[in-house]
Amino acid sequence: MSEHVVEPTAPRRGRPPASSRAEIETVAVELFLTRGFEETTLAEITAAAGVSKTSFFRYFPSKASIVWWRFDEYTAGFARLLEESRDRGDATMDLVRAAVVGAVQRVIDDQGLWMQRFRVLEESSELRSGESQQWAEWREHVAAFVAHRHGLAAPDVVPQAVAGAVHAAYLSVLRRWLGVEQPGPQLLPDLDRDLRSLCDVLQGWLNTAPRPEG
C-alpha cells in the first residue's frame, strides 16, 4: 500500500517535519519512552513530529494505535508463516519455533526500535490492559496450527496448552532482552535456543497425546 505524503506544519527548529507513518511513529515512541505513554499527549506528538492533527489521523486512529499497528503487522506475518508450513513434513513444534523466530526476524532492526515499542507496552498500564486480546490472537494462531496438524480442535486442552507455553517462553525471552540497549538481530539465536528446548518437550507430549475417537 502506498503512503500519502504528510503535510507538515510551518518550519520549526529541531527535528525536521515527519513525512511518513514510520517517522511519526519513531517520534512518538521516543516521547513515550522519555515521558511515559499516559503522560504524552497527542498535541506533544504532533508538535514534535511537525504535523497537524489532521495529518496525524491520516495514519493513526488513536494514540494507542501508534504502538499496536506494528504488533498487528507482526502477528499477521506470524500467521502467514504458520499457514505456509501447515502441511510440511517437519515436526510440528519445529515449524512453530521457526515461525516465531522468522516473524521476529522480519520486524527486528539494528537500531532496536522494535524492542523499544515492546518496552513501551511493558511500561504502560493503559496499554497492558488491552494487551491480553492482542496476545490471545497470537496464541490462537498457534493453537489452530497444532490442532490442524494433530487432528484436534483448536479449543482442546493440548493445542491451548502448547500455545500458552510457547507464548510464555517467548515473552520471557523478550523481557530478558529489555535491558539491552540495541539487541537487534542478536536476539534471534537466544530466542531460537530457548524455544528449541521447550518445543522439544512439547513435541514429545504431542507425539503421545491421545487423539479424539471417531
Tab-separated table of C-alpha atoms in Angstrom:
chain	number	residue	atom	x	y	z
A	1	MET	CA	0.000	0.000	0.000
A	2	SER	CA	1.435	3.366	-0.995
A	3	GLU	CA	1.741	6.071	1.639
A	4	HIS	CA	0.237	9.541	1.366
A	5	VAL	CA	2.565	12.446	1.963
A	6	VAL	CA	2.004	14.083	5.344
A	7	GLU	CA	1.548	17.833	5.084
A	8	PRO	CA	3.920	19.451	7.591
A	9	THR	CA	3.136	22.483	9.657
A	10	ALA	CA	5.237	25.640	9.421
A	11	PRO	CA	9.007	25.020	9.641
A	12	ARG	CA	10.425	24.951	13.138
A	13	ARG	CA	13.725	24.435	14.862
A	14	GLY	CA	14.835	20.990	15.978
A	15	ARG	CA	13.688	17.731	14.360
A	16	PRO	CA	12.614	18.183	10.710
A	17	PRO	CA	8.916	17.595	9.955
A	18	ALA	CA	7.863	13.944	9.732
A	19	SER	CA	6.957	12.770	6.241
A	20	SER	CA	5.672	9.230	6.779
A	21	ARG	CA	3.780	6.992	9.152
A	22	ALA	CA	7.016	5.365	10.303
A	23	GLU	CA	8.630	8.724	11.094
A	24	ILE	CA	5.642	9.866	13.166
A	25	GLU	CA	5.807	6.541	14.983
A	26	THR	CA	9.522	6.965	15.720
A	27	VAL	CA	8.944	10.431	17.177
A	28	ALA	CA	6.050	9.159	19.293
A	29	VAL	CA	7.947	6.161	20.657
A	30	GLU	CA	10.805	8.427	21.713
A	31	LEU	CA	8.316	10.556	23.646
A	32	PHE	CA	6.637	7.509	25.181
A	33	LEU	CA	9.972	6.208	26.458
A	34	THR	CA	11.005	9.599	27.809
A	35	ARG	CA	7.747	10.846	29.306
A	36	GLY	CA	5.618	7.709	29.560
A	37	PHE	CA	2.733	6.662	27.333
A	38	GLU	CA	-0.024	8.006	29.568
A	39	GLU	CA	1.748	11.324	30.133
A	40	THR	CA	2.420	12.003	26.440
A	41	THR	CA	-0.362	13.947	24.743
A	42	LEU	CA	-1.396	13.874	21.121
A	43	ALA	CA	-0.556	17.578	20.902
A	44	GLU	CA	3.007	16.849	22.028
A	45	ILE	CA	3.362	14.118	19.412
A	46	THR	CA	2.142	16.262	16.543
A	47	ALA	CA	4.296	19.199	17.667
A	48	ALA	CA	7.418	17.045	17.922
A	49	ALA	CA	6.702	15.398	14.551
A	50	GLY	CA	5.866	18.716	12.879
A	51	VAL	CA	2.450	17.609	11.590
A	52	SER	CA	-1.117	18.730	12.139
A	53	LYS	CA	-3.687	16.598	13.941
A	54	THR	CA	-5.464	16.107	10.627
A	55	SER	CA	-2.291	14.686	9.116
A	56	PHE	CA	-1.733	12.511	12.175
A	57	PHE	CA	-5.188	10.937	11.864
A	58	ARG	CA	-4.486	10.017	8.264
A	59	TYR	CA	-2.124	7.418	9.669
A	60	PHE	CA	-3.345	6.610	13.176
A	61	PRO	CA	-6.896	6.474	14.583
A	62	SER	CA	-5.612	6.920	18.144
A	63	LYS	CA	-2.506	7.363	20.258
A	64	ALA	CA	-2.532	3.675	21.226
A	65	SER	CA	-2.613	2.591	17.581
A	66	ILE	CA	0.896	4.052	17.164
A	67	VAL	CA	2.109	1.077	19.176
A	68	TRP	CA	-0.455	-1.554	18.193
A	69	TRP	CA	-0.254	-1.308	14.412
A	70	ARG	CA	3.244	-2.769	14.375
A	71	PHE	CA	2.111	-5.545	16.685
A	72	ASP	CA	-0.804	-6.320	14.361
A	73	GLU	CA	1.572	-6.295	11.391
A	74	TYR	CA	3.899	-8.711	13.180
A	75	THR	CA	1.044	-11.047	14.177
A	76	ALA	CA	-0.219	-11.150	10.596
A	77	GLY	CA	3.262	-12.086	9.399
A	78	PHE	CA	3.493	-14.805	12.041
A	79	ALA	CA	0.134	-16.223	10.945
A	80	ARG	CA	1.289	-16.310	7.313
A	81	LEU	CA	4.433	-18.232	8.198
A	82	LEU	CA	2.380	-20.820	10.079
A	83	GLU	CA	-0.091	-21.119	7.216
A	84	GLU	CA	2.702	-21.633	4.697
A	85	SER	CA	4.130	-24.518	6.721
A	86	ARG	CA	0.957	-26.219	7.985
A	87	ASP	CA	1.254	-29.272	5.706
A	88	ARG	CA	5.026	-29.740	5.702
A	89	GLY	CA	6.550	-32.974	6.876
A	90	ASP	CA	8.680	-31.480	9.666
A	91	ALA	CA	7.820	-31.909	13.323
A	92	THR	CA	5.014	-29.587	14.388
A	93	MET	CA	6.947	-27.790	17.095
A	94	ASP	CA	9.965	-27.282	14.846
A	95	LEU	CA	7.632	-25.444	12.486
A	96	VAL	CA	6.126	-23.380	15.298
A	97	ARG	CA	9.585	-22.406	16.540
A	98	ALA	CA	10.715	-21.491	13.038
A	99	ALA	CA	7.612	-19.311	12.561
A	100	VAL	CA	8.135	-17.485	15.858
A	101	VAL	CA	11.788	-16.762	15.120
A	102	GLY	CA	11.091	-15.998	11.462
A	103	ALA	CA	8.361	-13.491	12.299
A	104	VAL	CA	10.667	-11.656	14.697
A	105	GLN	CA	13.464	-11.697	12.127
A	106	ARG	CA	11.186	-9.891	9.680
A	107	VAL	CA	10.459	-6.976	12.010
A	108	ILE	CA	13.529	-6.579	14.212
A	109	ASP	CA	16.046	-3.876	13.342
A	110	ASP	CA	19.628	-2.961	14.208
A	111	GLN	CA	18.509	0.263	15.922
A	112	GLY	CA	16.385	-1.579	18.458
A	113	LEU	CA	13.154	0.238	17.522
A	114	TRP	CA	11.098	-2.940	17.643
A	115	MET	CA	12.205	-3.639	21.206
A	116	GLN	CA	11.576	-0.011	22.130
A	117	ARG	CA	7.949	-0.472	21.154
A	118	PHE	CA	7.813	-3.606	23.280
A	119	ARG	CA	9.302	-1.617	26.171
A	120	VAL	CA	6.538	0.971	25.799
A	121	LEU	CA	3.984	-1.842	26.039
A	122	GLU	CA	5.614	-3.276	29.125
A	123	GLU	CA	5.833	0.078	30.913
A	124	SER	CA	2.317	1.331	30.198
A	125	SER	CA	-0.531	0.159	32.422
A	126	GLU	CA	-3.010	1.571	29.894
A	127	LEU	CA	-1.571	-0.460	27.035
A	128	ARG	CA	-1.144	-3.563	29.185
A	129	SER	CA	-4.885	-3.513	29.905
A	130	GLY	CA	-5.553	-4.114	26.215
A	131	GLU	CA	-2.636	-6.441	25.655
A	132	SER	CA	-4.466	-9.657	26.550
A	133	GLN	CA	-6.664	-9.535	23.459
A	134	GLN	CA	-3.684	-8.884	21.210
A	135	TRP	CA	-1.731	-11.834	22.564
A	136	ALA	CA	-4.857	-14.021	22.611
A	137	GLU	CA	-4.992	-13.729	18.825
A	138	TRP	CA	-1.310	-14.705	18.616
A	139	ARG	CA	-1.898	-17.787	20.786
A	140	GLU	CA	-4.939	-18.803	18.755
A	141	HIS	CA	-2.815	-18.953	15.611
A	142	VAL	CA	-0.532	-21.450	17.369
A	143	ALA	CA	-3.438	-23.470	18.765
A	144	ALA	CA	-5.139	-23.670	15.362
A	145	PHE	CA	-1.889	-24.755	13.721
A	146	VAL	CA	-1.260	-27.511	16.286
A	147	ALA	CA	-4.892	-28.654	16.102
A	148	HIS	CA	-4.790	-28.939	12.315
A	149	ARG	CA	-1.579	-30.934	12.385
A	150	HIS	CA	-2.771	-33.402	15.034
A	151	GLY	CA	-6.445	-33.885	14.257
A	152	LEU	CA	-7.660	-31.881	17.236
A	153	ALA	CA	-9.976	-28.949	17.761
A	154	ALA	CA	-8.295	-25.616	18.490
A	155	PRO	CA	-10.148	-25.170	21.830
A	156	ASP	CA	-8.929	-28.592	23.072
A	157	VAL	CA	-6.563	-28.774	26.023
A	158	VAL	CA	-3.478	-29.857	24.092
A	159	PRO	CA	-3.420	-27.086	21.437
A	160	GLN	CA	-4.283	-24.434	24.014
A	161	ALA	CA	-1.621	-25.654	26.445
A	162	VAL	CA	1.029	-25.717	23.722
A	163	ALA	CA	0.103	-22.199	22.592
A	164	GLY	CA	0.213	-20.916	26.162
A	165	ALA	CA	3.593	-22.462	26.844
A	166	VAL	CA	5.199	-21.087	23.677
A	167	HIS	CA	3.750	-17.657	24.358
A	168	ALA	CA	5.087	-17.630	27.930
A	169	ALA	CA	8.566	-18.638	26.787
A	170	TYR	CA	8.563	-16.056	24.002
A	171	LEU	CA	7.606	-13.237	26.369
A	172	SER	CA	10.232	-14.364	28.855
A	173	VAL	CA	12.976	-14.050	26.235
A	174	LEU	CA	11.775	-10.631	25.100
A	175	ARG	CA	11.665	-9.338	28.667
A	176	ARG	CA	15.159	-10.624	29.305
A	177	TRP	CA	16.386	-8.532	26.381
A	178	LEU	CA	14.679	-5.328	27.506
A	179	GLY	CA	17.831	-4.293	29.365
A	180	VAL	CA	19.922	-4.416	26.197
A	181	GLU	CA	20.016	-1.011	24.538
A	182	GLN	CA	20.153	-2.259	20.956
A	183	PRO	CA	19.502	-6.024	20.849
A	184	GLY	CA	18.900	-6.125	17.100
A	185	PRO	CA	19.403	-9.479	15.353
A	186	GLN	CA	21.476	-10.787	18.285
A	187	LEU	CA	18.191	-11.632	19.993
A	188	LEU	CA	17.326	-14.277	17.398
A	189	PRO	CA	19.827	-17.014	18.397
A	190	ASP	CA	18.815	-16.577	22.031
A	191	LEU	CA	15.135	-16.898	21.157
A	192	ASP	CA	15.740	-19.916	18.936
A	193	ARG	CA	17.783	-21.708	21.608
A	194	ASP	CA	15.257	-21.233	24.393
A	195	LEU	CA	12.297	-22.140	22.215
A	196	ARG	CA	14.078	-25.242	20.939
A	197	SER	CA	14.364	-26.692	24.449
A	198	LEU	CA	10.687	-26.077	25.161
A	199	CYS	CA	9.465	-27.202	21.766
A	200	ASP	CA	11.343	-30.497	22.016
A	201	VAL	CA	9.458	-31.258	25.236
A	202	LEU	CA	6.129	-30.194	23.754
A	203	GLN	CA	6.721	-32.306	20.654
A	204	GLY	CA	7.220	-35.346	22.851
A	205	TRP	CA	3.901	-34.603	24.522
A	206	LEU	CA	2.159	-34.145	21.184
A	207	ASN	CA	3.506	-37.478	19.991
A	208	THR	CA	1.892	-39.294	22.916
A	209	ALA	CA	-1.233	-37.185	23.431
A	210	PRO	CA	-4.462	-39.153	22.817
A	211	ARG	CA	-6.333	-38.426	19.610
A	212	PRO	CA	-10.101	-37.895	19.593
A	213	GLU	CA	-12.142	-41.013	18.879
A	214	GLY	CA	-14.032	-41.432	15.675
